[in-house]
mmCIF file of C-alpha atoms in Angstrom:
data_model
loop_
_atom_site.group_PDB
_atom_site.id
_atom_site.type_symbol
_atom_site.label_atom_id
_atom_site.label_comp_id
_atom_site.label_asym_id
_atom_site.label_seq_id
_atom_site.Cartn_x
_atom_site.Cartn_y
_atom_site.Cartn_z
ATOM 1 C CA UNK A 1 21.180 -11.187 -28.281
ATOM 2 C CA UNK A 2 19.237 -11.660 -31.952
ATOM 3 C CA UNK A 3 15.329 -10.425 -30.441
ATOM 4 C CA UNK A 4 14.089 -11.716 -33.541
ATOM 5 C CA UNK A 5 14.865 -14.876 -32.666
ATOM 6 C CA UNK A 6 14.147 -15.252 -29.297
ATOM 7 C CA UNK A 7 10.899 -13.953 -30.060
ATOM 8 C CA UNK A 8 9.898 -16.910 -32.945
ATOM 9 C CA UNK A 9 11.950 -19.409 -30.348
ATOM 10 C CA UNK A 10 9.245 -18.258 -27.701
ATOM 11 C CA UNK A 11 6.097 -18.411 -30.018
ATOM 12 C CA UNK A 12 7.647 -22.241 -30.421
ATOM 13 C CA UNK A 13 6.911 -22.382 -27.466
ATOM 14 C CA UNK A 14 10.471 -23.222 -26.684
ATOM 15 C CA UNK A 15 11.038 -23.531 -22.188
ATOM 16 C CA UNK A 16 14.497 -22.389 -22.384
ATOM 17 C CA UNK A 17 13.613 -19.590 -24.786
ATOM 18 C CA UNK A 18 10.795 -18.556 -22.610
ATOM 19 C CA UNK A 19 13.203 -18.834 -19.275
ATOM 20 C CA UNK A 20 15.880 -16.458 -21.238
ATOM 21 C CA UNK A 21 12.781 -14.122 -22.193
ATOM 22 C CA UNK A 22 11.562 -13.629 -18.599
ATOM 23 C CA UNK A 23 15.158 -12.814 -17.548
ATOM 24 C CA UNK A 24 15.675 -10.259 -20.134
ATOM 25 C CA UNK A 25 12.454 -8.626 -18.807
ATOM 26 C CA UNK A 26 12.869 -8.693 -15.259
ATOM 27 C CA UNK A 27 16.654 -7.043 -15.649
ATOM 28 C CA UNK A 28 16.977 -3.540 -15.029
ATOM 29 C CA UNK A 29 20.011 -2.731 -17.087
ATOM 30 C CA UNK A 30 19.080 0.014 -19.947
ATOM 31 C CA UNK A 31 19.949 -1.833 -22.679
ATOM 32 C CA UNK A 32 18.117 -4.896 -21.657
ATOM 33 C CA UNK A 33 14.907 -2.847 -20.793
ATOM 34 C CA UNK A 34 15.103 -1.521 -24.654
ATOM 35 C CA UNK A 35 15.886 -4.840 -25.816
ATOM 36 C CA UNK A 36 12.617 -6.463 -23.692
ATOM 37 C CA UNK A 37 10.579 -3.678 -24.867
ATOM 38 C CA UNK A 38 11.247 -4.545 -28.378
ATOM 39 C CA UNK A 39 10.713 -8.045 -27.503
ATOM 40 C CA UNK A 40 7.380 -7.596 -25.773
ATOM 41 C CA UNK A 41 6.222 -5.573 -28.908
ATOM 42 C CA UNK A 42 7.168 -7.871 -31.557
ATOM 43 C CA UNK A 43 5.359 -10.521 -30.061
ATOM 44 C CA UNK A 44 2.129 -8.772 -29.270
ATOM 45 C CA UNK A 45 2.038 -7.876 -33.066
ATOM 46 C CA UNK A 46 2.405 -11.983 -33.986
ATOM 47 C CA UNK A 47 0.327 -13.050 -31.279
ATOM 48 C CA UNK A 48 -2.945 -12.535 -30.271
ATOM 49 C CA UNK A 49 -3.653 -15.580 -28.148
ATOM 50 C CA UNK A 50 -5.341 -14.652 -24.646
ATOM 51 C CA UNK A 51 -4.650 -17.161 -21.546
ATOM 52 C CA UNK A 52 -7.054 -17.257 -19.133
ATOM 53 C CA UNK A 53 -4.539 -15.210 -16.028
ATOM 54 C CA UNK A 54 -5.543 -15.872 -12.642
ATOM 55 C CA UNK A 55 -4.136 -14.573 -9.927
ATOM 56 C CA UNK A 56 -4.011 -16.001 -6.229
ATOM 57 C CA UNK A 57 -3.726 -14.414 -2.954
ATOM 58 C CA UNK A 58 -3.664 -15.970 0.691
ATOM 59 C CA UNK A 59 -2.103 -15.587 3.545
ATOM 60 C CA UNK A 60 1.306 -17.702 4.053
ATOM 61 C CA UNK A 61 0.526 -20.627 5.557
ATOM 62 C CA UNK A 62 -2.975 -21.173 3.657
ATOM 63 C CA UNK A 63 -1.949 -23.945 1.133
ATOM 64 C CA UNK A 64 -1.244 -21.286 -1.948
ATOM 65 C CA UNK A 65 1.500 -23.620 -3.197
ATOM 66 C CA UNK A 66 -0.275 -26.958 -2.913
ATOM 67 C CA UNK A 67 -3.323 -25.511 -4.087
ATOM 68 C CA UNK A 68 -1.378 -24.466 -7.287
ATOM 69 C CA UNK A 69 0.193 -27.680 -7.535
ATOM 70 C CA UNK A 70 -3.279 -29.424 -7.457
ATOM 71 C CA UNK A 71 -5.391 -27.387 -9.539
ATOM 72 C CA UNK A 72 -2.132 -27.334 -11.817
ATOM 73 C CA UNK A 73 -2.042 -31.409 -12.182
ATOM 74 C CA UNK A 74 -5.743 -31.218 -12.782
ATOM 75 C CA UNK A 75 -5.775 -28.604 -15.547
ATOM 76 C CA UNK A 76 -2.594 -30.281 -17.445
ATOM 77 C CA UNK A 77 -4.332 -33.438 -16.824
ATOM 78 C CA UNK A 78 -7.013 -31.908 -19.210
ATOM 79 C CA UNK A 79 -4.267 -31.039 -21.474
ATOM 80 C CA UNK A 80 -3.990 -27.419 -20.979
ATOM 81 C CA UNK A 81 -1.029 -25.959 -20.728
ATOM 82 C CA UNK A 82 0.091 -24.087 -16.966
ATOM 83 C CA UNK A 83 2.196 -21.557 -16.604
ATOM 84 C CA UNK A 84 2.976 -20.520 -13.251
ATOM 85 C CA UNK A 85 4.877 -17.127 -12.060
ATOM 86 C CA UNK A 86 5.489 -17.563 -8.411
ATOM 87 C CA UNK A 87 6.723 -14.292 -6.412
ATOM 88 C CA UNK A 88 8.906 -14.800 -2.899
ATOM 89 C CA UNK A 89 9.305 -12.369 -0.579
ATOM 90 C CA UNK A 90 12.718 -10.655 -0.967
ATOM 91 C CA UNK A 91 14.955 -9.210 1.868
ATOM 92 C CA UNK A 92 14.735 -6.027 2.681
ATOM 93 C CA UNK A 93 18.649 -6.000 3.750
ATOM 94 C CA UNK A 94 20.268 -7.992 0.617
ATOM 95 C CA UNK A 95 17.233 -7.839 -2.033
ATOM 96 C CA UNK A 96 17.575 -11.729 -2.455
ATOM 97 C CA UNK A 97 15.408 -14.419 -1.527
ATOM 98 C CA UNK A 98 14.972 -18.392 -1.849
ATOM 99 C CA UNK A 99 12.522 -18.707 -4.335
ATOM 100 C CA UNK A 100 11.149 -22.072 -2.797
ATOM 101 C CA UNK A 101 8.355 -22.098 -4.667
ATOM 102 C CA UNK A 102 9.130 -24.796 -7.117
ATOM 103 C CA UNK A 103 10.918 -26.937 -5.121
ATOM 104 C CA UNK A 104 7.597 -27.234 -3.209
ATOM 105 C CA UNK A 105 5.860 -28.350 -6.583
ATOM 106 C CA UNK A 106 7.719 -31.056 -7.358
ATOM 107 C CA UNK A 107 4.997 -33.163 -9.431
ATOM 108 C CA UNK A 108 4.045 -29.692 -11.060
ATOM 109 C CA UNK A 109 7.553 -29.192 -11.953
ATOM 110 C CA UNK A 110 7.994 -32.544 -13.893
ATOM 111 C CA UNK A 111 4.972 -32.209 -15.936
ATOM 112 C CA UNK A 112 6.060 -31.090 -19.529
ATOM 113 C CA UNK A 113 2.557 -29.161 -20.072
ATOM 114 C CA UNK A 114 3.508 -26.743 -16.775
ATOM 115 C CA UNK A 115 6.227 -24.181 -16.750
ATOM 116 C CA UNK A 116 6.999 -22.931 -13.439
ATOM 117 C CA UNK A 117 9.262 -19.670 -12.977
ATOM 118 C CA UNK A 118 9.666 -18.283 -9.358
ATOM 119 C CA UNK A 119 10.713 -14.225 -9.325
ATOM 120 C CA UNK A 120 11.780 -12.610 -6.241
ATOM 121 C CA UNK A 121 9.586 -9.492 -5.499
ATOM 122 C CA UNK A 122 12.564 -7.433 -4.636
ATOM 123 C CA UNK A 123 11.830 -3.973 -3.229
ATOM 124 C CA UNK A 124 8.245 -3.871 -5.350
ATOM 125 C CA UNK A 125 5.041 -3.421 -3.125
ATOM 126 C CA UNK A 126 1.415 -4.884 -3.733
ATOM 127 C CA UNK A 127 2.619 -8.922 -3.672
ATOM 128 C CA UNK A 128 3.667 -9.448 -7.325
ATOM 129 C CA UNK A 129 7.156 -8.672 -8.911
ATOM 130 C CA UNK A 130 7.754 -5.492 -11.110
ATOM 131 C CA UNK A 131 8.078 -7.362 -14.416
ATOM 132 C CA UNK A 132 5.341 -9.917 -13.528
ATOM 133 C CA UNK A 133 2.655 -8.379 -16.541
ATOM 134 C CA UNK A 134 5.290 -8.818 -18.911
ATOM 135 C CA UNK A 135 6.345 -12.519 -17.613
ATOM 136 C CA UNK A 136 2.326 -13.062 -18.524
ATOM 137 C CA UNK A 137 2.146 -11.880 -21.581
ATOM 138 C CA UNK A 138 5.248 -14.174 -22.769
ATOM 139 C CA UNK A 139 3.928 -17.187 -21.377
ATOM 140 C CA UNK A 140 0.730 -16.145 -23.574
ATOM 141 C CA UNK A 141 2.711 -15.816 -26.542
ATOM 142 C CA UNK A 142 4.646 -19.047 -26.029
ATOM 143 C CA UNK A 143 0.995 -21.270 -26.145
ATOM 144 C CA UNK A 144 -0.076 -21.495 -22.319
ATOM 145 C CA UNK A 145 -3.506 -21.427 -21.519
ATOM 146 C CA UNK A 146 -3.980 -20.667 -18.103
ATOM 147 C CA UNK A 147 -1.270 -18.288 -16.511
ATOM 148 C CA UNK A 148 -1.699 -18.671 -12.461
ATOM 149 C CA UNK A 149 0.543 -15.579 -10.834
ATOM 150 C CA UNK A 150 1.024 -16.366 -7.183
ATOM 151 C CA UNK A 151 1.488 -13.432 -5.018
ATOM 152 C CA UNK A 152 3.948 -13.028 -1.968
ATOM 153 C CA UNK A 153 1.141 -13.280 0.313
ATOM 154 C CA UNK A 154 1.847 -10.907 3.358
ATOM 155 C CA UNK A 155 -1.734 -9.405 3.999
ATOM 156 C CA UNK A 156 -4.751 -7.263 2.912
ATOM 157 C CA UNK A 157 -3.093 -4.467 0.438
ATOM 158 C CA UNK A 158 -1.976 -7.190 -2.022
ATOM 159 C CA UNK A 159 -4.433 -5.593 -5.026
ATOM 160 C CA UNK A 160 -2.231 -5.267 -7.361
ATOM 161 C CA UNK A 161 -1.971 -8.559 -9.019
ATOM 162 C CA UNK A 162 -6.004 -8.089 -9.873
ATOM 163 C CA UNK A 163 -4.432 -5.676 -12.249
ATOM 164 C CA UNK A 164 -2.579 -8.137 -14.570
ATOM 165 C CA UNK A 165 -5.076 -11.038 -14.119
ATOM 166 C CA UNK A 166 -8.971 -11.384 -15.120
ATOM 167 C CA UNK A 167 -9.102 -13.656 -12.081
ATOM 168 C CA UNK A 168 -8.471 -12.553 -8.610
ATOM 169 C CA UNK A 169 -8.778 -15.653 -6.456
ATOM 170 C CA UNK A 170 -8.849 -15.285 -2.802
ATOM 171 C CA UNK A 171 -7.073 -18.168 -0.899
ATOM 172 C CA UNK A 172 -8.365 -18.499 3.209
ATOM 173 C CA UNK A 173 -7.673 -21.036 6.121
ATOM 174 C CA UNK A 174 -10.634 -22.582 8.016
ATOM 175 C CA UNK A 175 -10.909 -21.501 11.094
ATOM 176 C CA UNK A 176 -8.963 -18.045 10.700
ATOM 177 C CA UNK A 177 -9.838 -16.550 14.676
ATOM 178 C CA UNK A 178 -11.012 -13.202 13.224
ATOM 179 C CA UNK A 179 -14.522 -13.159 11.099
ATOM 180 C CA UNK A 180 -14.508 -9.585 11.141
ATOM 181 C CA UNK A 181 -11.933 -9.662 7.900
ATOM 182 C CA UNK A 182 -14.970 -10.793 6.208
ATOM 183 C CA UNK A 183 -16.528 -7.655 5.551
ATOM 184 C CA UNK A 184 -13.201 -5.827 5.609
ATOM 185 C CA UNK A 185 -12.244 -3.643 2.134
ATOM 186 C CA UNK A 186 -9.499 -3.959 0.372
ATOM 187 C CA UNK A 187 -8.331 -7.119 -0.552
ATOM 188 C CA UNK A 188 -12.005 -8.902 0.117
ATOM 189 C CA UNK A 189 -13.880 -6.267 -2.626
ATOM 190 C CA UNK A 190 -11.284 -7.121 -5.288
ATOM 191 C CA UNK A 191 -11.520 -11.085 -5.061
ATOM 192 C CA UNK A 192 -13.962 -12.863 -7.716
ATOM 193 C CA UNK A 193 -14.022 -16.582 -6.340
ATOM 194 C CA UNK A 194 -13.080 -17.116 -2.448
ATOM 195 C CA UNK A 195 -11.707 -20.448 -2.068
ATOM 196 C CA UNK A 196 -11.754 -22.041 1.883
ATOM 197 C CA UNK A 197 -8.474 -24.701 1.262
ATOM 198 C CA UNK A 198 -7.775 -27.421 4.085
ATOM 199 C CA UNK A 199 -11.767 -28.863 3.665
ATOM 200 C CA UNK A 200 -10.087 -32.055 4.657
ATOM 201 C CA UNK A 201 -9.624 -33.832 7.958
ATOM 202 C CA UNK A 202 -10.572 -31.971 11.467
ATOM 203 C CA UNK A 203 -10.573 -28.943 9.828
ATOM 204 C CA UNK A 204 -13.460 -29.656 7.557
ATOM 205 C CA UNK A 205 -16.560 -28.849 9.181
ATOM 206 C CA UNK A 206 -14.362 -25.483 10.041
ATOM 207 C CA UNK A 207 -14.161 -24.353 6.430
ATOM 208 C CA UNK A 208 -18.028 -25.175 5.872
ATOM 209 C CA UNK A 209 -18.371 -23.090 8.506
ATOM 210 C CA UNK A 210 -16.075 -20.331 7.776
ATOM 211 C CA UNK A 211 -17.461 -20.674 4.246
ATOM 212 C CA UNK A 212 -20.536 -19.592 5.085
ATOM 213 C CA UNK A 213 -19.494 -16.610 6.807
ATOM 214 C CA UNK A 214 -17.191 -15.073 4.094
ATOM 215 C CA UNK A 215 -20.293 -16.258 1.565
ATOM 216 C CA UNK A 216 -22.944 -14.015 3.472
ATOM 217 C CA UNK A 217 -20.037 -11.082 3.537
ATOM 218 C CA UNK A 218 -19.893 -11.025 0.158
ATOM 219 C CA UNK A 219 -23.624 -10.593 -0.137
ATOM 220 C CA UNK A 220 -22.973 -7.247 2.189
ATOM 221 C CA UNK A 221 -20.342 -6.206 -0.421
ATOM 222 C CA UNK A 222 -21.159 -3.598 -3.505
ATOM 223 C CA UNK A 223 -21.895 -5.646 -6.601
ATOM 224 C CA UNK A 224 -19.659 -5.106 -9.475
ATOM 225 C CA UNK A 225 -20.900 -4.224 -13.255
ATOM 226 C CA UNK A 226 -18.387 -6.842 -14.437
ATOM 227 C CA UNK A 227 -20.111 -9.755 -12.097
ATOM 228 C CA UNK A 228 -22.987 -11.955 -13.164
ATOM 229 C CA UNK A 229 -25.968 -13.251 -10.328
ATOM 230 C CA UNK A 230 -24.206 -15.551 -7.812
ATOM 231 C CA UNK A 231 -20.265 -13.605 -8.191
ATOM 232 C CA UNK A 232 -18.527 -13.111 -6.328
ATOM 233 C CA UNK A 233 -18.397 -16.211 -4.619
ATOM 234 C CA UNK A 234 -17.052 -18.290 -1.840
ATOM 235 C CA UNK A 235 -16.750 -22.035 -1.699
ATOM 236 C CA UNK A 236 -14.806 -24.999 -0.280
ATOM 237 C CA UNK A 237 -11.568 -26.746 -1.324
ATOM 238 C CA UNK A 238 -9.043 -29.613 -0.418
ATOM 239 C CA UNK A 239 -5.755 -29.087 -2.206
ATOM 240 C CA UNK A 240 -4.117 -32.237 -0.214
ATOM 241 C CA UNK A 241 -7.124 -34.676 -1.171
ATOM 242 C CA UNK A 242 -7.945 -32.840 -4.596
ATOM 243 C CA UNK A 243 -11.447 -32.011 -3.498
ATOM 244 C CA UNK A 244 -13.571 -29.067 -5.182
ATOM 245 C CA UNK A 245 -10.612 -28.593 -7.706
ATOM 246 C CA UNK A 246 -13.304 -29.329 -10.778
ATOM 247 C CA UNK A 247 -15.813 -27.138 -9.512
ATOM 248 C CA UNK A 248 -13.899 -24.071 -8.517
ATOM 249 C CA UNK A 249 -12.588 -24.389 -12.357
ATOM 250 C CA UNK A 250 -15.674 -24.448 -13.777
ATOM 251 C CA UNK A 251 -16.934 -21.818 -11.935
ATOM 252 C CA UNK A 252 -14.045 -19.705 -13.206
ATOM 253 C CA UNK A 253 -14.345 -20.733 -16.634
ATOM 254 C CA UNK A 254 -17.975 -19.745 -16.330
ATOM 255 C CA UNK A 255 -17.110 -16.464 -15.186
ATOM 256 C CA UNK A 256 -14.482 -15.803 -17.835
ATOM 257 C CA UNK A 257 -17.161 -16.665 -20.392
ATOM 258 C CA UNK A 258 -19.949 -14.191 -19.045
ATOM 259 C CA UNK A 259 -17.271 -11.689 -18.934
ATOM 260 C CA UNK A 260 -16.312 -12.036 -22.774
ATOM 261 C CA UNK A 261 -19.684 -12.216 -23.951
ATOM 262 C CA UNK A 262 -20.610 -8.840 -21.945
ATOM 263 C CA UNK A 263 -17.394 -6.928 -22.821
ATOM 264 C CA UNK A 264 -16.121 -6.743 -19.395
ATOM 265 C CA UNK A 265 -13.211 -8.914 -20.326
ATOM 266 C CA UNK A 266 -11.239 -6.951 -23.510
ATOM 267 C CA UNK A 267 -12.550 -3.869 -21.165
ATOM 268 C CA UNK A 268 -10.895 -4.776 -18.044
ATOM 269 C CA UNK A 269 -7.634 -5.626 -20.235
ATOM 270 C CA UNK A 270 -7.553 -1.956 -21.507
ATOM 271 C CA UNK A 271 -8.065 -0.699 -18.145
ATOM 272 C CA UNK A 272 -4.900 -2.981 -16.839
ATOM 273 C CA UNK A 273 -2.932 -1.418 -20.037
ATOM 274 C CA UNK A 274 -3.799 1.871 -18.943
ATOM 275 C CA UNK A 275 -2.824 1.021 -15.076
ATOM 276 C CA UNK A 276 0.545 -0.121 -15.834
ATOM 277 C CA UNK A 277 0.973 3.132 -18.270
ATOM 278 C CA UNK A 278 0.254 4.657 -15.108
ATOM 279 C CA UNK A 279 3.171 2.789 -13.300
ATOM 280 C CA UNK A 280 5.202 3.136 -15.797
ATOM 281 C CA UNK A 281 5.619 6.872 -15.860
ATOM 282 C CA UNK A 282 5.615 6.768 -11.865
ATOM 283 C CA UNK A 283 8.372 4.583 -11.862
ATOM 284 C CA UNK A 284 10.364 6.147 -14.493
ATOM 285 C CA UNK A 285 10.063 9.784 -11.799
ATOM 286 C CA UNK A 286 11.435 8.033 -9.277
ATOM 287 C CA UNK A 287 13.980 6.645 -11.353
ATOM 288 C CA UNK A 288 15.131 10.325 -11.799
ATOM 289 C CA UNK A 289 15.552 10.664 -8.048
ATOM 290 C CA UNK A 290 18.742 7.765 -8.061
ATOM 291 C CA UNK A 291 20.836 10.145 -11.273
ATOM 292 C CA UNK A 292 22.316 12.719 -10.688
ATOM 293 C CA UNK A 293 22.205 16.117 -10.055
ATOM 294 C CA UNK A 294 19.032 15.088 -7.851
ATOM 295 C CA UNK A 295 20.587 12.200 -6.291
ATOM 296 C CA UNK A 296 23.039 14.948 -4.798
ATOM 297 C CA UNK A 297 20.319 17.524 -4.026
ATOM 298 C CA UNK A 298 18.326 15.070 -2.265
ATOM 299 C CA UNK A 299 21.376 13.690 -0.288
ATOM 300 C CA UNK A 300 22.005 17.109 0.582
ATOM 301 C CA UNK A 301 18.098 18.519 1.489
ATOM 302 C CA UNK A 302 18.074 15.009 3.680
ATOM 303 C CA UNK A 303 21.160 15.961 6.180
ATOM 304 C CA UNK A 304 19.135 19.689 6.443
ATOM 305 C CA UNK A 305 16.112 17.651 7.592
ATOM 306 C CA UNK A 306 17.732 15.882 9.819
ATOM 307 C CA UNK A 307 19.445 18.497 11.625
ATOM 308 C CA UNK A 308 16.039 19.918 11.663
ATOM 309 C CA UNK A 309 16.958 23.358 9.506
ATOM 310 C CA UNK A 310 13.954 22.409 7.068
ATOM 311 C CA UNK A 311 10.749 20.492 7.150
ATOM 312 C CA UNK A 312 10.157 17.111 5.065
ATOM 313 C CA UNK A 313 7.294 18.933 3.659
ATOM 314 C CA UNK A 314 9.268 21.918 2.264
ATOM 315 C CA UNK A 315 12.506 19.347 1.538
ATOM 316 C CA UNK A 316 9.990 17.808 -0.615
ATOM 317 C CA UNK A 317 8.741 20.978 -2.232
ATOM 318 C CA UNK A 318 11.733 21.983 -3.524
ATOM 319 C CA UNK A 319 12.486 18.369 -5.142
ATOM 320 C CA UNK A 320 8.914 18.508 -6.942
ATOM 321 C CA UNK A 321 9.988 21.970 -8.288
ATOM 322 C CA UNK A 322 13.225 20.794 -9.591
ATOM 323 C CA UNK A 323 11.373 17.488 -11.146
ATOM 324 C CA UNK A 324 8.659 19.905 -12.454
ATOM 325 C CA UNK A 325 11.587 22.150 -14.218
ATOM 326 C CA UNK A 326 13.514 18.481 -15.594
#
């Protein structure tokens, strides 16, 4: 594969270039991790374009898809390009999944000013796929403008995709049963925007309503350096009747400004490169765990646990000693 010139085929902003790109990143085989490597760097050294990256969590069931779709339509409609990054749940048992994502946004699909690439989230925790942050930054350097990363959406420890976006947008459902998760940490301290979908219909005086309650939560919440007066916020939405779509946008726009004119923006993206650093070297530790001679060793400390000769704790010691001696 010439990197060279996949790279200037993805600054084109080529779709099938950018497709073939993603791949190369999300494979784990070593010479396609050095070739994506050199990849990513080339382009961050001919590109300095910055997409506005939101990401967008929910519960499944909440309307993340259709929401997407929507605000998508809207946004291209405008004539912004939309890159979406969808991540399905994988299974635990074969590591695949269906990636149903963009069958379910067929109009968003069809429009030539959206790309849409679903990425199973194989065995990686925290809602988003491994590769995800690099899957952003080369649908920045192939000309999007707004980069939406849609997370798994399985519950309340799904942080991690505020580290690769400068929006974290909180998805709910009117009428959840359980108020309480309102003033609940975790996933409620790291959202900027909280968006009520379903305002439509029966349900509608239910999301004013539950509206209102995750609005005065958020007033109970520590503010944030990198917030302005009035942020975080919650507000209402209809994805199905396209209602509140222009108003939540503008509201993130006007965040994303206050942010670069305060610093908070370029300083939250050196904190996310310094995060994934981080990962990086976490990952790679583990990595050493599957080669051998510690696969063996840890093969053979686990049938000594098990027959109860040693403790996990001391099993574990002995591992960190021979990882601190690698």
């Amino acid at each position: 594969m010439d990197i060279a010139q996949l790279g200037d085929r993805v600054l084109a902003g080529e779709r099938r270039a950018l497709a073939r790109a993603i791949t190369l990143v999300e494979s784990s085989r070593a010479d396609h991790r050095a070739q994506a490597a050199q990849l990513i760097l080339d382009l961050s050294r001919k590109n300095d374009a910055q997409a506005i990256r939101i990401g967008l969590s929910g519960t499944p069931g909440v309307g993340k898809s259709t929401f997407i779709e929507s605000f998508g339509m809207m946004l291209t409609a405008q004539g912004l390009r939309v890159a979406v990054l969808a991540v399905d749940p994988s299974s635990t048992r074969s590591g695949g999944s269906i990636l149903g994502d963009k069958t379910r946004m067929e109009r968003l699909s069809r429009d030539p000013n959206a790309f849409i690439r679903p990425s199973p989230s194989q065995s990686h925790l925290g809602g988003v796929a491994r590769r995800t942050r690099e899957a952003v930054a080369l649908c920045e350097a192939a000309g999007f403008d707004v980069v939406l990363i849609e997370t798994v959406g399985v519950g309340q420890s799904e942080t991690v995709v505020a580290e690769m976006s400068d929006l974290f947008i909180l998805l709910l459902a009117p009428a959840g049963g359980d108020e309480l998760q309102g003033v609940k940490r975790g996933i409620m301290e790291m959202a900027d925007i909280i968006l009520v979908n379903k305002a439509d219909g029966d349900l509608k005086s239910a999301a004013m309503r539950t509206c209102a309650d995750y609005a005065g939560a958020l007033r109970l919440l520590r503010k944030r350096p990198q917030d302005p007066e009035g942020y975080p916020r919650a507000m209402t939405v209809s994805a199905l009747e396209e209602n509140g779509l222009d108003k939540a946008w503008e509201d993130m726009q006007a965040l994303v400004t206050w942010r670069r004119e305060m610093g908070h923006f370029a300083g939250r993206r050196a904190e996310q490169a310094q995060y994934w650093f981080g990962e990086e070297v976490r990952h790679g530790l583990l990595a050493q765990l599957e080669r051998e001679p510690l696969k063996g060793m840890m093969q053979a400390l686990g049938a000594r646990v098990a027959k109860g000769e040693v403790t996990p704790t001391i099993a574990a010691d002995e591992i960190m000693a021979l990882l601190g001696r690698s």
